CSV table of C-alpha atoms in Angstrom, one decimal:
chain,number,residue,atom,x,y,z
Q,1,MET,CA,-141.4,-45.6,-217.6
Q,2,ILE,CA,-138.6,-46.0,-220.0
Q,3,LEU,CA,-135.1,-45.3,-218.8
Q,4,LEU,CA,-132.6,-43.9,-221.4
Q,5,LEU,CA,-128.8,-44.2,-221.0
Q,6,ASP,CA,-126.2,-42.5,-223.0
Q,7,ILE,CA,-122.7,-43.8,-222.3
Q,8,GLY,CA,-119.9,-41.7,-223.8
Q,9,ASN,CA,-116.1,-41.8,-223.5
Q,10,THR,CA,-116.2,-40.1,-220.1
Q,11,ARG,CA,-119.6,-39.7,-218.9
Q,12,LEU,CA,-123.0,-41.5,-218.5
Q,13,LYS,CA,-126.1,-39.3,-219.1
Q,14,TRP,CA,-129.6,-40.6,-218.2
Q,15,GLY,CA,-133.1,-39.5,-218.8
Q,16,ARG,CA,-136.6,-40.8,-219.0
Q,17,VAL,CA,-139.1,-40.9,-222.0
Q,18,GLY,CA,-141.5,-38.1,-221.5
Q,19,ALA,CA,-144.8,-37.3,-223.4
Q,20,ASP,CA,-143.2,-34.3,-225.2
Q,21,GLY,CA,-139.5,-35.3,-225.0
Q,22,VAL,CA,-136.8,-36.4,-222.8
Q,23,GLN,CA,-137.1,-35.8,-219.1
Q,24,TYR,CA,-133.2,-35.3,-218.4
Q,25,GLY,CA,-132.0,-36.9,-215.2
Q,26,GLY,CA,-128.3,-36.1,-214.9
Q,27,ALA,CA,-124.8,-37.2,-215.7
Q,28,LEU,CA,-122.2,-39.2,-213.9
Q,29,PRO,CA,-118.4,-39.6,-214.7
Q,30,HIS,CA,-117.4,-43.3,-215.4
Q,31,GLY,CA,-114.2,-45.2,-215.2
Q,32,GLY,CA,-115.3,-48.4,-216.6
Q,33,ASP,CA,-116.6,-49.6,-213.2
Q,34,PHE,CA,-120.1,-50.3,-214.5
Q,35,GLN,CA,-121.5,-52.1,-211.4
Q,36,ALA,CA,-120.7,-49.1,-209.2
Q,37,LEU,CA,-121.9,-46.8,-211.9
Q,38,VAL,CA,-125.2,-48.5,-212.1
Q,39,GLU,CA,-125.8,-48.3,-208.5
Q,40,GLN,CA,-125.8,-44.6,-208.7
Q,41,LEU,CA,-128.8,-44.6,-211.3
Q,42,PRO,CA,-132.5,-44.2,-210.2
Q,43,VAL,CA,-133.9,-46.8,-207.9
Q,44,THR,CA,-137.4,-46.8,-209.5
Q,45,ARG,CA,-137.7,-50.0,-211.7
Q,46,PRO,CA,-138.4,-49.0,-215.3
Q,47,ASP,CA,-140.6,-50.9,-217.8
Q,48,ALA,CA,-137.7,-50.9,-220.2
Q,49,VAL,CA,-134.1,-49.6,-220.4
Q,50,TRP,CA,-132.6,-48.4,-223.7
Q,51,VAL,CA,-128.8,-47.9,-223.9
Q,52,SER,CA,-126.5,-46.2,-226.3
Q,53,HIS,CA,-122.8,-46.6,-225.6
Q,54,VAL,CA,-119.5,-46.1,-227.4
Q,55,LEU,CA,-117.4,-48.6,-225.2
Q,56,GLY,CA,-117.0,-51.4,-227.6
Q,57,GLU,CA,-118.5,-54.9,-227.4
Q,58,ALA,CA,-116.0,-56.1,-224.9
Q,59,HIS,CA,-117.5,-54.0,-222.2
Q,60,GLU,CA,-121.3,-55.0,-223.1
Q,61,PRO,CA,-121.5,-58.2,-220.9
Q,62,ALA,CA,-120.6,-56.3,-217.7
Q,63,LEU,CA,-122.8,-53.5,-218.6
Q,64,VAL,CA,-125.9,-55.7,-219.4
Q,65,ALA,CA,-125.3,-57.9,-216.4
Q,66,GLY,CA,-125.2,-54.7,-214.1
Q,67,LEU,CA,-128.3,-53.2,-215.5
Q,68,THR,CA,-130.2,-56.6,-215.3
Q,69,ARG,CA,-129.4,-56.9,-211.7
Q,70,ARG,CA,-130.3,-53.4,-210.9
Q,71,TYR,CA,-133.7,-53.4,-212.7
Q,72,GLY,CA,-134.7,-56.9,-213.3
Q,73,VAL,CA,-135.3,-56.2,-217.1
Q,74,ASP,CA,-132.9,-57.0,-220.1
Q,75,PRO,CA,-131.6,-53.6,-221.4
Q,76,GLN,CA,-132.0,-52.9,-225.1
Q,77,LEU,CA,-128.8,-51.8,-226.7
Q,78,ALA,CA,-129.2,-49.4,-229.6
Q,79,ARG,CA,-127.6,-50.6,-232.9
Q,80,THR,CA,-127.0,-48.3,-236.0
Q,81,ARG,CA,-129.4,-49.2,-238.8
Q,82,GLY,CA,-128.7,-48.6,-242.4
Q,83,VAL,CA,-132.3,-47.7,-243.0
Q,84,SER,CA,-134.8,-46.3,-240.6
Q,85,PRO,CA,-137.9,-44.1,-241.1
Q,86,GLY,CA,-136.8,-41.0,-243.0
Q,87,LEU,CA,-133.2,-41.7,-242.8
Q,88,ARG,CA,-130.6,-43.8,-245.0
Q,89,ILE,CA,-127.1,-44.1,-243.9
Q,90,ALA,CA,-124.2,-43.6,-246.3
Q,91,TYR,CA,-121.9,-46.2,-244.8
Q,92,THR,CA,-121.4,-49.5,-246.8
Q,93,ASP,CA,-121.3,-51.1,-243.5
Q,94,PRO,CA,-123.8,-49.1,-241.1
Q,95,ALA,CA,-122.5,-51.0,-238.0
Q,96,ARG,CA,-119.2,-48.9,-238.4
Q,97,LEU,CA,-121.1,-45.7,-237.9
Q,98,GLY,CA,-121.1,-44.8,-234.2
Q,99,VAL,CA,-124.4,-45.2,-232.7
Q,100,ASP,CA,-124.3,-41.9,-231.1
Q,101,ARG,CA,-123.9,-40.2,-234.4
Q,102,TRP,CA,-126.9,-42.2,-235.9
Q,103,LEU,CA,-129.1,-41.4,-232.8
Q,104,GLY,CA,-128.2,-37.9,-233.2
Q,105,MET,CA,-129.3,-37.8,-236.8
Q,106,LEU,CA,-132.4,-39.8,-236.0
Q,107,ALA,CA,-133.4,-37.1,-233.3
Q,108,VAL,CA,-132.8,-34.2,-235.7
Q,109,ARG,CA,-134.8,-35.9,-238.7
Q,110,GLN,CA,-137.8,-36.1,-236.3
Q,111,ARG,CA,-137.6,-32.4,-235.9
Q,112,THR,CA,-137.1,-31.3,-239.5
Q,113,GLN,CA,-137.9,-32.7,-243.0
Q,114,GLY,CA,-135.3,-30.4,-244.6
Q,115,ALA,CA,-131.6,-31.0,-245.0
Q,116,PHE,CA,-129.5,-30.8,-241.9
Q,117,VAL,CA,-126.0,-30.8,-240.3
Q,118,VAL,CA,-125.6,-32.4,-236.9
Q,119,ALA,CA,-122.3,-32.0,-234.9
Q,120,SER,CA,-121.1,-33.5,-231.7
Q,121,ALA,CA,-118.2,-31.6,-229.8
Q,122,GLY,CA,-116.8,-34.0,-227.3
Q,123,THR,CA,-113.6,-36.0,-227.0
Q,124,ALA,CA,-114.1,-36.3,-230.9
Q,125,LEU,CA,-115.5,-33.6,-233.1
Q,126,THR,CA,-117.9,-35.2,-235.6
Q,127,LEU,CA,-120.2,-33.8,-238.3
Q,128,ASP,CA,-122.7,-35.6,-240.3
Q,129,VAL,CA,-124.7,-34.2,-243.5
Q,130,VAL,CA,-128.1,-35.3,-244.4
Q,131,ASP,CA,-130.1,-34.0,-247.4
Q,132,ASP,CA,-133.7,-33.1,-247.6
Q,133,THR,CA,-134.7,-36.6,-248.7
Q,134,GLY,CA,-133.2,-38.2,-245.7
Q,135,ASN,CA,-130.0,-39.5,-247.3
Q,136,HIS,CA,-126.9,-39.3,-245.1
Q,137,LEU,CA,-124.2,-37.9,-247.4
Q,138,GLY,CA,-121.3,-38.8,-245.1
Q,139,GLY,CA,-119.5,-36.9,-242.4
Q,140,PHE,CA,-116.2,-36.6,-240.6
Q,141,ILE,CA,-114.3,-37.3,-237.3
Q,142,ALA,CA,-111.7,-35.0,-236.1
Q,143,PRO,CA,-110.0,-34.3,-232.7
Q,144,GLY,CA,-112.4,-32.6,-230.2
Q,145,LEU,CA,-111.3,-29.3,-228.6
Q,146,GLN,CA,-109.6,-30.8,-225.5
Q,147,THR,CA,-108.2,-33.7,-227.5
Q,148,ALA,CA,-106.6,-31.2,-229.9
Q,149,LEU,CA,-105.2,-29.1,-227.0
Q,150,SER,CA,-103.8,-32.3,-225.3
Q,151,ALA,CA,-102.3,-33.5,-228.6
Q,152,THR,CA,-100.5,-30.3,-229.3
Q,153,LEU,CA,-99.0,-30.1,-225.7
Q,154,GLY,CA,-98.1,-33.9,-225.8
Q,155,ALA,CA,-96.2,-33.7,-229.0
Q,156,THR,CA,-94.2,-30.5,-228.4
Q,157,ARG,CA,-91.9,-29.1,-225.8
Q,158,PHE,CA,-93.9,-26.0,-225.0
Q,159,GLU,CA,-93.5,-24.6,-221.5
Q,160,THR,CA,-97.1,-23.8,-220.6
Q,161,GLY,CA,-98.8,-22.8,-217.5
Q,162,THR,CA,-102.2,-23.6,-216.0
Q,163,ARG,CA,-104.8,-24.5,-218.6
Q,164,THR,CA,-107.8,-22.4,-218.9
Q,165,ASN,CA,-111.1,-22.5,-221.0
Q,166,ALA,CA,-110.6,-18.9,-222.1
Q,167,PHE,CA,-111.0,-19.7,-225.7
Q,168,ARG,CA,-111.4,-16.5,-227.8
Q,169,ALA,CA,-111.1,-17.8,-231.3
Q,170,ASN,CA,-108.4,-15.1,-232.0
Q,171,LEU,CA,-104.7,-14.7,-232.0
Q,172,GLY,CA,-102.7,-15.6,-229.0
Q,173,ARG,CA,-100.0,-13.4,-227.5
Q,174,ASP,CA,-98.2,-16.0,-225.4
Q,175,THR,CA,-97.6,-19.7,-225.9
Q,176,ASP,CA,-100.4,-20.8,-223.6
Q,177,ALA,CA,-102.9,-18.6,-225.5
Q,178,CYS,CA,-101.6,-19.7,-228.9
Q,179,VAL,CA,-102.1,-23.4,-228.0
Q,180,ARG,CA,-105.7,-22.7,-226.9
Q,181,GLU,CA,-106.5,-20.6,-229.9
Q,182,GLY,CA,-105.0,-23.1,-232.4
Q,183,ALA,CA,-107.2,-25.9,-230.8
Q,184,VAL,CA,-110.4,-23.8,-230.9
Q,185,LEU,CA,-109.8,-22.5,-234.4
Q,186,SER,CA,-108.9,-26.0,-235.7
Q,187,CYS,CA,-112.4,-27.0,-234.5
Q,188,LEU,CA,-114.1,-24.0,-235.8
Q,189,GLY,CA,-112.3,-24.4,-239.2
Q,190,ALA,CA,-113.4,-28.1,-239.4
Q,191,LEU,CA,-116.9,-27.2,-238.9
Q,192,ASP,CA,-116.9,-24.2,-241.3
Q,193,ARG,CA,-115.3,-26.4,-244.0
Q,194,GLY,CA,-117.9,-29.2,-243.3
Q,195,LEU,CA,-120.7,-26.7,-243.8
Q,196,THR,CA,-119.4,-25.9,-247.4
Q,197,LEU,CA,-120.0,-29.7,-248.2
Q,198,ALA,CA,-123.7,-29.5,-247.1
Q,199,PRO,CA,-126.7,-28.1,-248.9
Q,200,ALA,CA,-127.0,-24.4,-248.5
Q,201,THR,CA,-130.4,-24.7,-247.0
Q,202,ALA,CA,-129.3,-27.3,-244.2
Q,203,SER,CA,-130.2,-26.4,-240.7
Q,204,ARG,CA,-127.4,-26.8,-238.1
Q,205,TRP,CA,-127.6,-28.7,-234.8
Q,206,MET,CA,-124.9,-29.2,-232.1
Q,207,THR,CA,-124.4,-31.5,-229.1
Q,208,GLY,CA,-121.6,-32.5,-226.9
Q,209,GLY,CA,-119.8,-31.1,-223.8
Q,210,ASP,CA,-117.7,-28.7,-225.7
Q,211,ALA,CA,-120.7,-27.2,-227.8
Q,212,PRO,CA,-121.0,-24.2,-225.3
Q,213,LEU,CA,-117.3,-23.3,-225.8
Q,214,LEU,CA,-117.6,-23.4,-229.8
Q,215,LEU,CA,-121.2,-22.0,-230.3
Q,216,PRO,CA,-120.5,-18.4,-229.5
Q,217,HIS,CA,-118.0,-18.2,-232.3
Q,218,LEU,CA,-120.3,-19.8,-234.9
Q,219,GLY,CA,-123.4,-18.6,-236.5
Q,220,HIS,CA,-126.9,-20.0,-236.4
Q,221,TRP,CA,-126.6,-23.5,-234.8
Q,222,ALA,CA,-129.2,-25.1,-232.6
Q,223,HIS,CA,-127.9,-26.3,-229.3
Q,224,ARG,CA,-129.3,-29.7,-228.4
Q,225,PRO,CA,-127.3,-30.9,-225.2
Q,226,HIS,CA,-129.1,-34.2,-224.9
Q,227,LEU,CA,-129.4,-35.2,-228.6
Q,228,THR,CA,-128.3,-38.8,-228.2
Q,229,LEU,CA,-131.0,-39.4,-225.5
Q,230,GLU,CA,-133.6,-37.7,-227.8
Q,231,GLY,CA,-132.5,-40.2,-230.5
Q,232,LEU,CA,-132.9,-43.1,-228.0
Q,233,ARG,CA,-136.4,-41.9,-227.1
Q,234,VAL,CA,-137.3,-41.9,-230.9
Q,235,LEU,CA,-136.0,-45.5,-231.2
Q,236,ALA,CA,-137.8,-46.7,-228.0
Q,237,LEU,CA,-141.0,-45.3,-229.1
Q,238,GLU,CA,-140.7,-47.0,-232.5
Q,239,GLU,CA,-140.3,-50.5,-230.9
């Protein structure tokens, strides 16, 4: 059994390599206490552990030590590669490209041989474009929905009430609604603008915790909530 771990800015998601895809296990919030977090993962000892994280290298020793103590195997940390089967990254220094973005592209590339756009709607809103020959054309990183909302409230003197997730992608009629709609429209506008820079035939794929809030206001996008785990599965099976 191969255990897959996707550690983002706020949550850890885990799953297993299945015959036809990822067997999703669940998600846990994390606050940087990796030993406590690891203790909440499945007890069954895997044959291998593959990890994607965006925590920075300073946190790796504690994470690796905790997983090694838990399972008795050295975890494999995913690293962005400039060239992999069917995919070539545009960055001059591929290591600067977030591994979660790379794994998302790797997962989608296995599903389609055509051009595609992959977006992740989380703490940050990211978008990457790949042409039909597998060349990554580039992408962008922008504030995510909740980040944009917090930034506006934190940088102004608006008197606002209780926040809700009632994002209508429309015009607001009070300050609370105007701030919410400004946040969601900024994300939708970035995605729409990004699509104009992609091949017209590109398929569209989205992941991330805020994807369900954005997708109802967009056109034809495929929702893949566990895309990073899917990319980890591709990587683990290639090794």
